[in-house]
CSV table of C-alpha atoms in Angstrom, one decimal:
chain,number,residue,atom,x,y,z
A,1,MET,CA,-118.7,-203.6,87.5
A,2,LYS,CA,-119.8,-201.7,90.6
A,3,LEU,CA,-121.7,-198.4,90.4
A,4,TYR,CA,-121.6,-196.0,93.4
A,5,THR,CA,-125.0,-194.5,93.1
A,6,TYR,CA,-127.9,-192.7,94.8
A,7,PHE,CA,-131.4,-193.4,93.6
A,8,ARG,CA,-132.3,-189.7,93.1
A,9,SER,CA,-128.9,-188.5,91.8
A,10,SER,CA,-129.5,-187.4,88.2
A,11,ALA,CA,-125.8,-188.0,87.3
A,12,ALA,CA,-126.0,-191.5,88.6
A,13,TYR,CA,-129.3,-192.0,86.7
A,14,ARG,CA,-127.5,-191.1,83.5
A,15,VAL,CA,-125.0,-193.8,84.0
A,16,ARG,CA,-127.6,-196.4,85.0
A,17,ILE,CA,-129.4,-195.7,81.7
A,18,ALA,CA,-126.1,-196.1,79.7
A,19,LEU,CA,-125.3,-199.4,81.4
A,20,ASN,CA,-128.8,-200.7,80.8
A,21,LEU,CA,-128.8,-199.6,77.1
A,22,LYS,CA,-125.6,-201.6,76.6
A,23,GLY,CA,-126.9,-204.6,78.6
A,24,LEU,CA,-124.0,-204.4,81.1
A,25,ALA,CA,-124.7,-205.9,84.5
A,26,TYR,CA,-123.5,-204.0,87.5
A,27,GLU,CA,-123.7,-204.1,91.3
A,28,ALA,CA,-125.3,-201.0,92.8
A,29,ILE,CA,-123.4,-199.6,95.8
A,30,PRO,CA,-125.8,-197.0,97.4
A,31,VAL,CA,-124.2,-193.9,98.9
A,32,HIS,CA,-126.8,-191.9,100.7
A,33,LEU,CA,-126.4,-188.1,100.0
A,34,LEU,CA,-128.4,-187.0,103.0
A,35,ARG,CA,-127.8,-189.6,105.6
A,36,ASP,CA,-124.9,-189.3,108.1
A,37,GLY,CA,-124.3,-185.7,107.0
A,38,GLY,CA,-123.8,-187.0,103.4
A,39,GLN,CA,-122.1,-190.4,103.0
A,40,GLN,CA,-120.3,-189.1,99.9
A,41,LEU,CA,-118.3,-186.8,102.1
A,42,ALA,CA,-117.0,-189.6,104.4
A,43,PRO,CA,-113.4,-190.7,104.2
A,44,ALA,CA,-114.6,-194.2,102.9
A,45,TYR,CA,-116.1,-192.7,99.8
A,46,ARG,CA,-113.4,-190.0,99.3
A,47,ALA,CA,-111.0,-192.9,99.0
A,48,VAL,CA,-113.1,-194.1,96.0
A,49,ASN,CA,-113.6,-190.6,94.5
A,50,PRO,CA,-111.7,-187.7,96.0
A,51,SER,CA,-114.3,-185.3,94.4
A,52,ALA,CA,-116.9,-186.7,96.9
A,53,LEU,CA,-119.5,-186.7,94.1
A,54,ILE,CA,-121.7,-189.5,92.8
A,55,PRO,CA,-121.5,-191.5,90.6
A,56,ALA,CA,-118.3,-193.5,90.3
A,57,LEU,CA,-117.8,-196.7,88.4
A,58,GLU,CA,-115.5,-199.4,89.5
A,59,ASP,CA,-114.3,-201.6,86.7
A,60,ASP,CA,-111.8,-204.4,87.3
A,61,GLY,CA,-110.4,-202.4,90.3
A,62,ALA,CA,-110.1,-199.1,88.5
A,63,ILE,CA,-112.3,-196.1,89.3
A,64,VAL,CA,-113.9,-193.8,86.7
A,65,HIS,CA,-115.7,-190.7,87.9
A,66,GLN,CA,-117.8,-188.0,86.3
A,67,SER,CA,-120.9,-189.3,84.5
A,68,LEU,CA,-120.0,-188.1,81.0
A,69,ALA,CA,-116.5,-189.6,81.3
A,70,ILE,CA,-118.0,-192.9,82.5
A,71,MET,CA,-120.4,-192.9,79.5
A,72,GLU,CA,-117.5,-192.2,77.0
A,73,TYR,CA,-115.5,-195.0,78.8
A,74,LEU,CA,-118.3,-197.5,78.4
A,75,ASP,CA,-118.8,-196.5,74.8
A,76,GLU,CA,-115.1,-197.1,74.0
A,77,LEU,CA,-114.9,-200.5,75.7
A,78,HIS,CA,-118.4,-201.7,74.8
A,79,PRO,CA,-119.2,-200.2,71.4
A,80,ALA,CA,-122.3,-202.3,70.7
A,81,VAL,CA,-125.4,-200.1,71.2
A,82,PRO,CA,-123.4,-196.9,70.7
A,83,LEU,CA,-124.1,-193.8,72.8
A,84,LEU,CA,-122.6,-191.6,70.1
A,85,PRO,CA,-123.5,-191.4,66.4
A,86,VAL,CA,-121.2,-191.8,63.5
A,87,GLY,CA,-119.4,-188.7,62.2
A,88,ALA,CA,-117.4,-186.0,64.0
A,89,LEU,CA,-120.1,-183.3,63.6
A,90,ALA,CA,-122.9,-185.6,64.8
A,91,ARG,CA,-120.9,-186.7,67.8
A,92,ALA,CA,-120.1,-183.1,68.6
A,93,ARG,CA,-123.8,-182.3,68.5
A,94,VAL,CA,-124.7,-185.1,70.9
A,95,ARG,CA,-121.9,-184.2,73.2
A,96,ALA,CA,-122.9,-180.5,73.2
A,97,LEU,CA,-126.5,-181.4,74.1
A,98,ALA,CA,-125.3,-183.7,76.9
A,99,LEU,CA,-123.0,-180.9,78.2
A,100,THR,CA,-125.9,-178.4,78.0
A,101,VAL,CA,-127.5,-180.5,80.8
A,102,ALA,CA,-124.3,-181.7,82.6
A,103,CYS,CA,-122.5,-178.3,82.6
A,104,ASP,CA,-125.0,-175.6,82.3
A,105,THR,CA,-128.1,-176.9,84.0
A,106,HIS,CA,-127.5,-179.6,86.6
A,107,PRO,CA,-124.5,-178.2,88.6
A,108,ILE,CA,-126.2,-174.9,89.4
A,109,THR,CA,-129.2,-176.7,90.8
A,110,ASN,CA,-127.8,-179.7,92.5
A,111,LEU,CA,-128.0,-180.7,96.1
A,112,ARG,CA,-124.8,-179.2,97.3
A,113,VAL,CA,-125.6,-175.8,95.8
A,114,LEU,CA,-129.2,-175.8,97.3
A,115,LYS,CA,-127.8,-176.8,100.7
A,116,TYR,CA,-125.4,-173.8,100.5
A,117,LEU,CA,-128.1,-171.4,99.7
A,118,LYS,CA,-130.1,-172.5,102.7
A,119,GLY,CA,-127.3,-173.1,105.1
A,120,PRO,CA,-124.3,-170.7,104.9
A,121,MET,CA,-126.2,-168.1,102.9
A,122,GLY,CA,-129.3,-168.3,105.2
A,123,LEU,CA,-131.8,-167.8,102.4
A,124,SER,CA,-135.4,-168.9,102.7
A,125,GLU,CA,-137.0,-172.0,101.3
A,126,GLU,CA,-138.9,-169.7,98.9
A,127,VAL,CA,-135.8,-168.0,97.6
A,128,LYS,CA,-134.1,-171.4,97.2
A,129,ALA,CA,-137.1,-172.6,95.1
A,130,GLN,CA,-136.9,-169.5,92.9
A,131,TRP,CA,-133.3,-170.1,92.3
A,132,TYR,CA,-134.0,-173.7,91.4
A,133,LYS,CA,-136.8,-172.9,89.0
A,134,HIS,CA,-134.8,-170.0,87.4
A,135,TRP,CA,-131.7,-172.1,86.5
A,136,LEU,CA,-133.6,-175.2,85.7
A,137,GLY,CA,-135.8,-173.2,83.3
A,138,GLU,CA,-132.8,-171.5,81.7
A,139,GLY,CA,-131.2,-174.9,81.1
A,140,MET,CA,-134.4,-176.5,79.7
A,141,ALA,CA,-135.0,-173.5,77.4
A,142,MET,CA,-131.4,-173.9,76.0
A,143,LEU,CA,-132.0,-177.6,75.4
A,144,GLU,CA,-135.4,-177.0,73.8
A,145,ALA,CA,-134.0,-174.2,71.5
A,146,HIS,CA,-131.5,-176.7,70.1
A,147,LEU,CA,-133.8,-179.7,69.9
A,148,ALA,CA,-136.8,-177.8,68.4
A,149,ASN,CA,-134.8,-176.1,65.7
A,150,GLU,CA,-132.1,-178.5,64.6
A,151,PRO,CA,-133.1,-180.9,61.8
A,152,GLN,CA,-131.0,-183.8,63.3
A,153,THR,CA,-133.5,-184.1,66.1
A,154,GLY,CA,-135.6,-187.2,65.6
A,155,ARG,CA,-137.5,-189.6,68.0
A,156,PHE,CA,-134.6,-189.0,70.3
A,157,CYS,CA,-132.2,-186.1,70.7
A,158,HIS,CA,-130.2,-187.1,67.6
A,159,GLY,CA,-132.1,-189.3,65.1
A,160,ASP,CA,-134.1,-192.3,66.1
A,161,ALA,CA,-131.8,-194.1,68.5
A,162,PRO,CA,-131.0,-193.0,72.1
A,163,THR,CA,-127.6,-191.4,72.7
A,164,MET,CA,-125.6,-189.9,75.6
A,165,ALA,CA,-127.8,-186.8,75.2
A,166,ASP,CA,-130.9,-188.7,76.0
A,167,CYS,CA,-129.1,-190.3,79.0
A,168,CYS,CA,-128.8,-186.7,80.3
A,169,LEU,CA,-132.2,-185.4,79.2
A,170,ALA,CA,-134.4,-188.0,81.0
A,171,PRO,CA,-132.9,-187.5,84.5
A,172,GLN,CA,-133.1,-183.7,84.1
A,173,VAL,CA,-136.8,-184.0,83.3
A,174,PHE,CA,-137.3,-186.2,86.3
A,175,ASN,CA,-135.8,-183.4,88.4
A,176,ALA,CA,-138.0,-180.8,86.8
A,177,GLN,CA,-141.1,-182.9,87.4
A,178,ARG,CA,-140.1,-183.5,91.0
A,179,PHE,CA,-139.8,-179.8,91.6
A,180,GLU,CA,-143.0,-179.1,89.7
A,181,LEU,CA,-141.5,-176.9,87.0
A,182,ASP,CA,-144.0,-176.0,84.3
A,183,LEU,CA,-143.0,-178.2,81.4
A,184,ALA,CA,-145.4,-176.8,78.8
A,185,PRO,CA,-142.7,-174.5,77.3
A,186,TYR,CA,-140.6,-177.6,76.4
A,187,PRO,CA,-142.7,-179.7,74.1
A,188,THR,CA,-139.7,-181.2,72.2
A,189,ILE,CA,-138.0,-182.3,75.4
A,190,MET,CA,-141.2,-183.8,76.7
A,191,ARG,CA,-141.9,-185.7,73.4
A,192,ILE,CA,-138.3,-187.2,73.5
A,193,HIS,CA,-138.7,-187.9,77.2
A,194,ALA,CA,-141.8,-190.0,76.5
A,195,ASN,CA,-140.0,-191.9,73.9
A,196,CYS,CA,-137.1,-192.5,76.3
A,197,MET,CA,-139.3,-193.7,79.2
A,198,ALA,CA,-141.0,-196.2,76.9
A,199,LEU,CA,-137.7,-198.1,76.6
A,200,PRO,CA,-137.0,-200.7,79.4
A,201,ALA,CA,-133.3,-199.4,79.7
A,202,PHE,CA,-134.6,-196.0,80.8
A,203,ALA,CA,-137.6,-197.3,82.9
A,204,ALA,CA,-135.3,-199.7,84.9
A,205,ALA,CA,-132.9,-196.8,85.6
A,206,HIS,CA,-135.6,-194.6,87.1
A,207,PRO,CA,-135.0,-193.5,90.7
A,208,SER,CA,-138.2,-195.3,91.8
A,209,GLN,CA,-136.8,-198.7,90.6
A,210,GLN,CA,-133.5,-198.6,92.5
A,211,PRO,CA,-132.6,-200.8,95.5
A,212,ASP,CA,-132.1,-197.7,97.6
A,213,ALA,CA,-135.3,-196.0,96.6
A,214,GLU,CA,-137.3,-194.4,99.4
B,1,MET,CA,-112.5,-171.8,61.1
B,2,LYS,CA,-114.1,-169.0,63.1
B,3,LEU,CA,-114.2,-168.9,66.9
B,4,TYR,CA,-116.9,-166.9,68.6
B,5,THR,CA,-114.9,-165.8,71.7
B,6,TYR,CA,-114.6,-163.3,74.5
B,7,PHE,CA,-111.1,-162.6,75.8
B,8,ARG,CA,-112.0,-163.3,79.5
B,9,SER,CA,-114.4,-166.3,78.9
B,10,SER,CA,-112.6,-169.3,80.4
B,11,ALA,CA,-114.6,-171.7,78.2
B,12,ALA,CA,-113.4,-169.8,75.1
B,13,TYR,CA,-109.8,-169.7,76.5
B,14,ARG,CA,-109.9,-173.6,76.7
B,15,VAL,CA,-110.7,-173.8,73.0
B,16,ARG,CA,-108.1,-171.2,72.0
B,17,ILE,CA,-105.5,-173.3,73.8
B,18,ALA,CA,-106.7,-176.5,72.0
B,19,LEU,CA,-106.6,-174.8,68.6
B,20,ASN,CA,-103.1,-173.4,69.3
B,21,LEU,CA,-101.8,-176.8,70.5
B,22,LYS,CA,-102.9,-178.4,67.2
B,23,GLY,CA,-101.5,-175.5,65.2
B,24,LEU,CA,-104.9,-174.7,63.7
B,25,ALA,CA,-105.5,-171.2,62.4
B,26,TYR,CA,-108.8,-169.5,63.1
B,27,GLU,CA,-110.5,-166.2,62.9
B,28,ALA,CA,-111.5,-164.7,66.3
B,29,ILE,CA,-115.0,-163.2,66.3
B,30,PRO,CA,-115.4,-161.3,69.5
B,31,VAL,CA,-118.7,-161.4,71.3
B,32,HIS,CA,-118.7,-158.9,74.2
B,33,LEU,CA,-120.4,-160.5,77.2
B,34,LEU,CA,-121.0,-157.2,79.0
B,35,ARG,CA,-121.5,-154.6,76.2
B,36,ASP,CA,-125.0,-153.9,74.8
B,37,GLY,CA,-126.6,-155.9,77.7
B,38,GLY,CA,-124.6,-158.9,76.6
B,39,GLN,CA,-124.0,-159.4,72.9
B,40,GLN,CA,-124.3,-163.2,73.4
B,41,LEU,CA,-128.0,-162.7,74.2
B,42,ALA,CA,-128.8,-160.8,71.0
B,43,PRO,CA,-130.7,-162.5,68.1
B,44,ALA,CA,-127.6,-162.3,65.9
B,45,TYR,CA,-125.6,-164.6,68.2
B,46,ARG,CA,-128.6,-166.8,69.2
B,47,ALA,CA,-128.8,-167.6,65.5
B,48,VAL,CA,-125.3,-169.0,65.8
B,49,ASN,CA,-125.7,-170.7,69.2
B,50,PRO,CA,-129.3,-170.9,70.6
B,51,SER,CA,-127.7,-171.5,74.0
B,52,ALA,CA,-126.5,-167.9,74.0
B,53,LEU,CA,-123.2,-169.0,75.5
B,54,ILE,CA,-119.6,-168.5,74.4
B,55,PRO,CA,-117.7,-170.2,72.7
B,56,ALA,CA,-118.9,-171.6,69.4
B,57,LEU,CA,-116.8,-172.8,66.5
B,58,GLU,CA,-117.8,-172.4,62.9
B,59,ASP,CA,-116.1,-175.0,60.7
B,60,ASP,CA,-117.0,-175.1,57.0
B,61,GLY,CA,-120.4,-173.6,57.7
B,62,ALA,CA,-121.3,-175.9,60.6
B,63,ILE,CA,-121.5,-174.7,64.2
B,64,VAL,CA,-120.2,-176.7,67.2
B,65,HIS,CA,-120.9,-175.4,70.7
B,66,GLN,CA,-119.8,-176.3,74.2
B,67,SER,CA,-116.1,-176.1,74.8
B,68,LEU,CA,-115.6,-179.8,75.6
B,69,ALA,CA,-117.5,-180.9,72.6
B,70,ILE,CA,-115.4,-178.5,70.4
B,71,MET,CA,-112.2,-180.0,71.8
B,72,GLU,CA,-113.4,-183.6,71.2
B,73,TYR,CA,-114.4,-182.5,67.7
B,74,LEU,CA,-111.0,-181.0,66.9
B,75,ASP,CA,-109.3,-184.1,68.3
B,76,GLU,CA,-111.3,-186.4,66.1
B,77,LEU,CA,-110.7,-184.4,62.9
B,78,HIS,CA,-107.1,-183.3,63.7
B,79,PRO,CA,-105.6,-186.1,65.7
B,80,ALA,CA,-102.0,-184.8,65.4
B,81,VAL,CA,-101.0,-183.4,68.8
B,82,PRO,CA,-103.8,-185.4,70.6
B,83,LEU,CA,-105.8,-183.8,73.5
B,84,LEU,CA,-106.5,-187.3,74.9
B,85,PRO,CA,-104.1,-190.0,75.8
B,86,VAL,CA,-104.1,-193.6,74.5
B,87,GLY,CA,-106.3,-196.2,76.4
B,88,ALA,CA,-109.9,-196.0,77.6
B,89,LEU,CA,-109.0,-195.7,81.3
B,90,ALA,CA,-106.4,-192.9,80.6
B,91,ARG,CA,-108.9,-191.1,78.4
B,92,ALA,CA,-111.6,-191.4,81.1
B,93,ARG,CA,-109.2,-189.9,83.7
B,94,VAL,CA,-108.5,-186.9,81.5
B,95,ARG,CA,-112.1,-186.4,80.6
B,96,ALA,CA,-113.1,-186.6,84.3
B,97,LEU,CA,-110.5,-184.0,85.2
B,98,ALA,CA,-111.7,-181.7,82.5
B,99,LEU,CA,-115.3,-182.2,83.6
B,100,THR,CA,-114.4,-181.5,87.2
B,101,VAL,CA,-113.6,-178.0,86.0
B,102,ALA,CA,-116.2,-177.7,83.3
B,103,CYS,CA,-119.2,-179.1,85.2
B,104,ASP,CA,-118.4,-178.8,88.9
B,105,THR,CA,-116.4,-175.5,89.1
B,106,HIS,CA,-117.0,-173.1,86.3
B,107,PRO,CA,-120.8,-173.1,85.8
B,108,ILE,CA,-121.5,-172.2,89.4
B,109,THR,CA,-119.1,-169.2,89.3
B,110,ASN,CA,-119.6,-167.9,85.8
B,111,LEU,CA,-120.8,-164.4,84.8
B,112,ARG,CA,-124.5,-165.2,84.4
B,113,VAL,CA,-124.7,-166.7,87.9
B,114,LEU,CA,-122.9,-163.8,89.5
B,115,LYS,CA,-125.1,-161.4,87.7
B,116,TYR,CA,-128.2,-163.2,89.0
B,117,LEU,CA,-126.9,-163.1,92.6
B,118,LYS,CA,-126.5,-159.3,92.4
B,119,GLY,CA,-129.5,-158.5,90.2
B,120,PRO,CA,-132.7,-160.5,90.8
B,121,MET,CA,-131.5,-161.9,94.2
B,122,GLY,CA,-130.3,-158.4,95.3
B,123,LEU,CA,-127.3,-159.8,97.3
B,124,SER,CA,-124.4,-157.6,98.1
B,125,GLU,CA,-121.0,-157.5,96.3
B,126,GLU,CA,-119.5,-159.0,99.5
B,127,VAL,CA,-121.9,-162.0,99.5
B,128,LYS,CA,-121.3,-162.5,95.7
B,129,ALA,CA,-117.5,-162.6,96.4
B,130,GLN,CA,-118.0,-165.1,99.2
B,131,TRP,CA,-120.1,-167.3,96.8
B,132,TYR,CA,-117.4,-167.1,94.2
B,133,LYS,CA,-114.6,-168.0,96.5
B,134,HIS,CA,-116.5,-170.8,98.1
B,135,TRP,CA,-117.4,-172.6,94.9
B,136,LEU,CA,-114.1,-171.9,93.2
B,137,GLY,CA,-112.3,-173.2,96.3
B,138,GLU,CA,-114.5,-176.4,96.3
B,139,GLY,CA,-113.7,-177.0,92.6
B,140,MET,CA,-109.9,-176.3,93.0
B,141,ALA,CA,-109.8,-178.6,96.1
B,142,MET,CA,-111.4,-181.5,94.1
B,143,LEU,CA,-109.0,-181.1,91.2
B,144,GLU,CA,-106.0,-180.9,93.6
B,145,ALA,CA,-107.2,-184.0,95.4
B,146,HIS,CA,-107.1,-186.0,92.2
B,147,LEU,CA,-103.9,-184.5,90.8
B,148,ALA,CA,-101.9,-184.7,94.0
B,149,ASN,CA,-102.8,-188.3,94.7
B,150,GLU,CA,-103.0,-190.1,91.4
B,151,PRO,CA,-99.8,-191.5,90.0
B,152,GLN,CA,-100.7,-190.7,86.4
B,153,THR,CA,-100.1,-187.0,87.1
B,154,GLY,CA,-96.9,-185.8,85.5
B,155,ARG,CA,-95.6,-182.5,84.3
B,156,PHE,CA,-99.1,-182.0,83.2
B,157,CYS,CA,-102.5,-183.3,84.4
B,158,HIS,CA,-101.9,-186.7,82.8
B,159,GLY,CA,-98.3,-187.6,82.0
B,160,ASP,CA,-95.8,-185.2,80.4
B,161,ALA,CA,-97.9,-183.8,77.5
B,162,PRO,CA,-100.8,-181.4,77.7
B,163,THR,CA,-104.3,-182.7,77.3
B,164,MET,CA,-107.9,-181.5,77.4
B,165,ALA,CA,-107.6,-181.4,81.2
B,166,ASP,CA,-104.8,-178.9,81.0
B,167,CYS,CA,-106.9,-176.8,78.5
B,168,CYS,CA,-109.4,-176.6,81.4
B,169,LEU,CA,-107.0,-176.1,84.3
B,170,ALA,CA,-105.2,-173.1,83.0
B,171,PRO,CA,-108.2,-170.9,82.4
B,172,GLN,CA,-109.6,-171.8,85.8
B,173,VAL,CA,-106.4,-170.7,87.4
B,174,PHE,CA,-106.6,-167.5,85.5
B,175,ASN,CA,-110.1,-166.9,87.0
B,176,ALA,CA,-108.8,-167.8,90.5
B,177,GLN,CA,-105.9,-165.3,90.2
B,178,ARG,CA,-108.2,-162.6,88.9
B,179,PHE,CA,-110.5,-163.0,91.9
B,180,GLU,CA,-107.5,-163.2,94.2
B,181,LEU,CA,-108.3,-166.7,95.6
B,182,ASP,CA,-105.5,-168.0,97.9
B,183,LEU,CA,-103.8,-170.5,95.7
B,184,ALA,CA,-101.4,-171.9,98.3
B,185,PRO,CA,-103.7,-174.9,99.1
B,186,TYR,CA,-103.3,-176.1,95.4
B,187,PRO,CA,-99.6,-176.7,94.8
B,188,THR,CA,-100.0,-179.4,92.2
B,189,ILE,CA,-102.4,-177.3,90.2
B,190,MET,CA,-100.1,-174.4,90.4
B,191,ARG,CA,-97.0,-176.5,89.4
B,192,ILE,CA,-98.9,-177.8,86.3
B,193,HIS,CA,-100.2,-174.3,85.5
B,194,ALA,CA,-96.6,-173.0,85.4
B,195,ASN,CA,-95.7,-175.8,83.0
B,196,CYS,CA,-98.7,-174.9,80.8
B,197,MET,CA,-98.0,-171.2,80.7
B,198,ALA,CA,-94.4,-171.9,79.6
B,199,LEU,CA,-95.8,-173.3,76.3
B,200,PRO,CA,-96.5,-170.8,73.5
B,201,ALA,CA,-99.9,-172.4,72.8
B,202,PHE,CA,-101.1,-171.6,76.3
B,203,ALA,CA,-99.4,-168.2,76.5
B,204,ALA,CA,-100.9,-167.0,73.1
B,205,ALA,CA,-104.4,-168.1,74.2
B,206,HIS,CA,-104.3,-166.0,77.4
B,207,PRO,CA,-107.0,-163.3,77.7
B,208,SER,CA,-104.4,-160.5,77.7
B,209,GLN,CA,-103.2,-161.6,74.2
B,210,GLN,CA,-106.6,-161.5,72.5
B,211,PRO,CA,-107.6,-159.0,69.9
B,212,ASP,CA,-110.6,-158.0,72.1
B,213,ALA,CA,-108.5,-157.7,75.3
B,214,GLU,CA,-109.3,-154.6,77.4
């Protein structure tokens, strides 16, 4: 398998964790989101993924895009070390936690949105930073509200083994730390994050450990 | 089952289509996103869904939130009239198309983001409209690029039966029409949309047909 990745992309980071948890070897193909005006926007990468977004997984010649779809795909084909628990309600809870990050936190604060605020909208670096912290804070507060109050939360987002939800949580915390968001209001997220990062699968997927790290 | 819904919420619209396709009866519980400063933000609704987002499904006392997690849940428990095709790669394609709408189009253009642009950021109605059209256009272009070029596209997003991807496509087109986006650049989306809206399950889920329609 080949993974089109960028060391700091949190969507790519999710998939790297999932691959590592399952013990699946892959070749990393770095796509630099800032170099050459954004290598993901070039025709060569659009031929791989017409959405021009990272990550994409190439498996036996076929391309799968969207990090959550990639994780579901890996889970269906390689069910050992499952990323979803048993039972429809439990699976729904894990998917909903993952989507809280992937739909309602990350897309509003990702690179292409931040670039649009500064470029076409002409807003200042300060306003851009306010935007980032506002929406990241909203998303983290939603996730904390679920994790802190739902009895299914354990050492990880759902019970005592990592799931797809943890694969989304850890990269989002990395982003929050990088942009110096105050993380004190999110003790449950941070407790789970510490448990995640103690696992080699998460640690090896961290941006600093990637071949294209800067 | 009870569905916490708002007639114009495109995430709720997705789930209404899925319930109708499967022939599952449900009680609609309207939550007005604009009245009373947003009824979804009130403690009564936060007790149902701490994320304070619509929709949420109540099934036998349990709550499932996030529209895509709800659709996966319904598909696992009520597999007749499947929302996902057979085969891991086909399922991944449908999920990725659904996520292209649910992650990379809708959250950047939803009500809470538009309110923030006008309120705390103090931007004009005109700039807000530009934002909306820019990100909606980006999302529609991504979806069109996949649908127009991938051989799996049929009468619907994947083959000739509606899936989870169509449950996301139709509400997004409704939003685009409502905000008068030029839809000429998206002929494949619009062809599929016409096929969707010819089905009673889609037509009955349309915002104009809801008990809380205005």
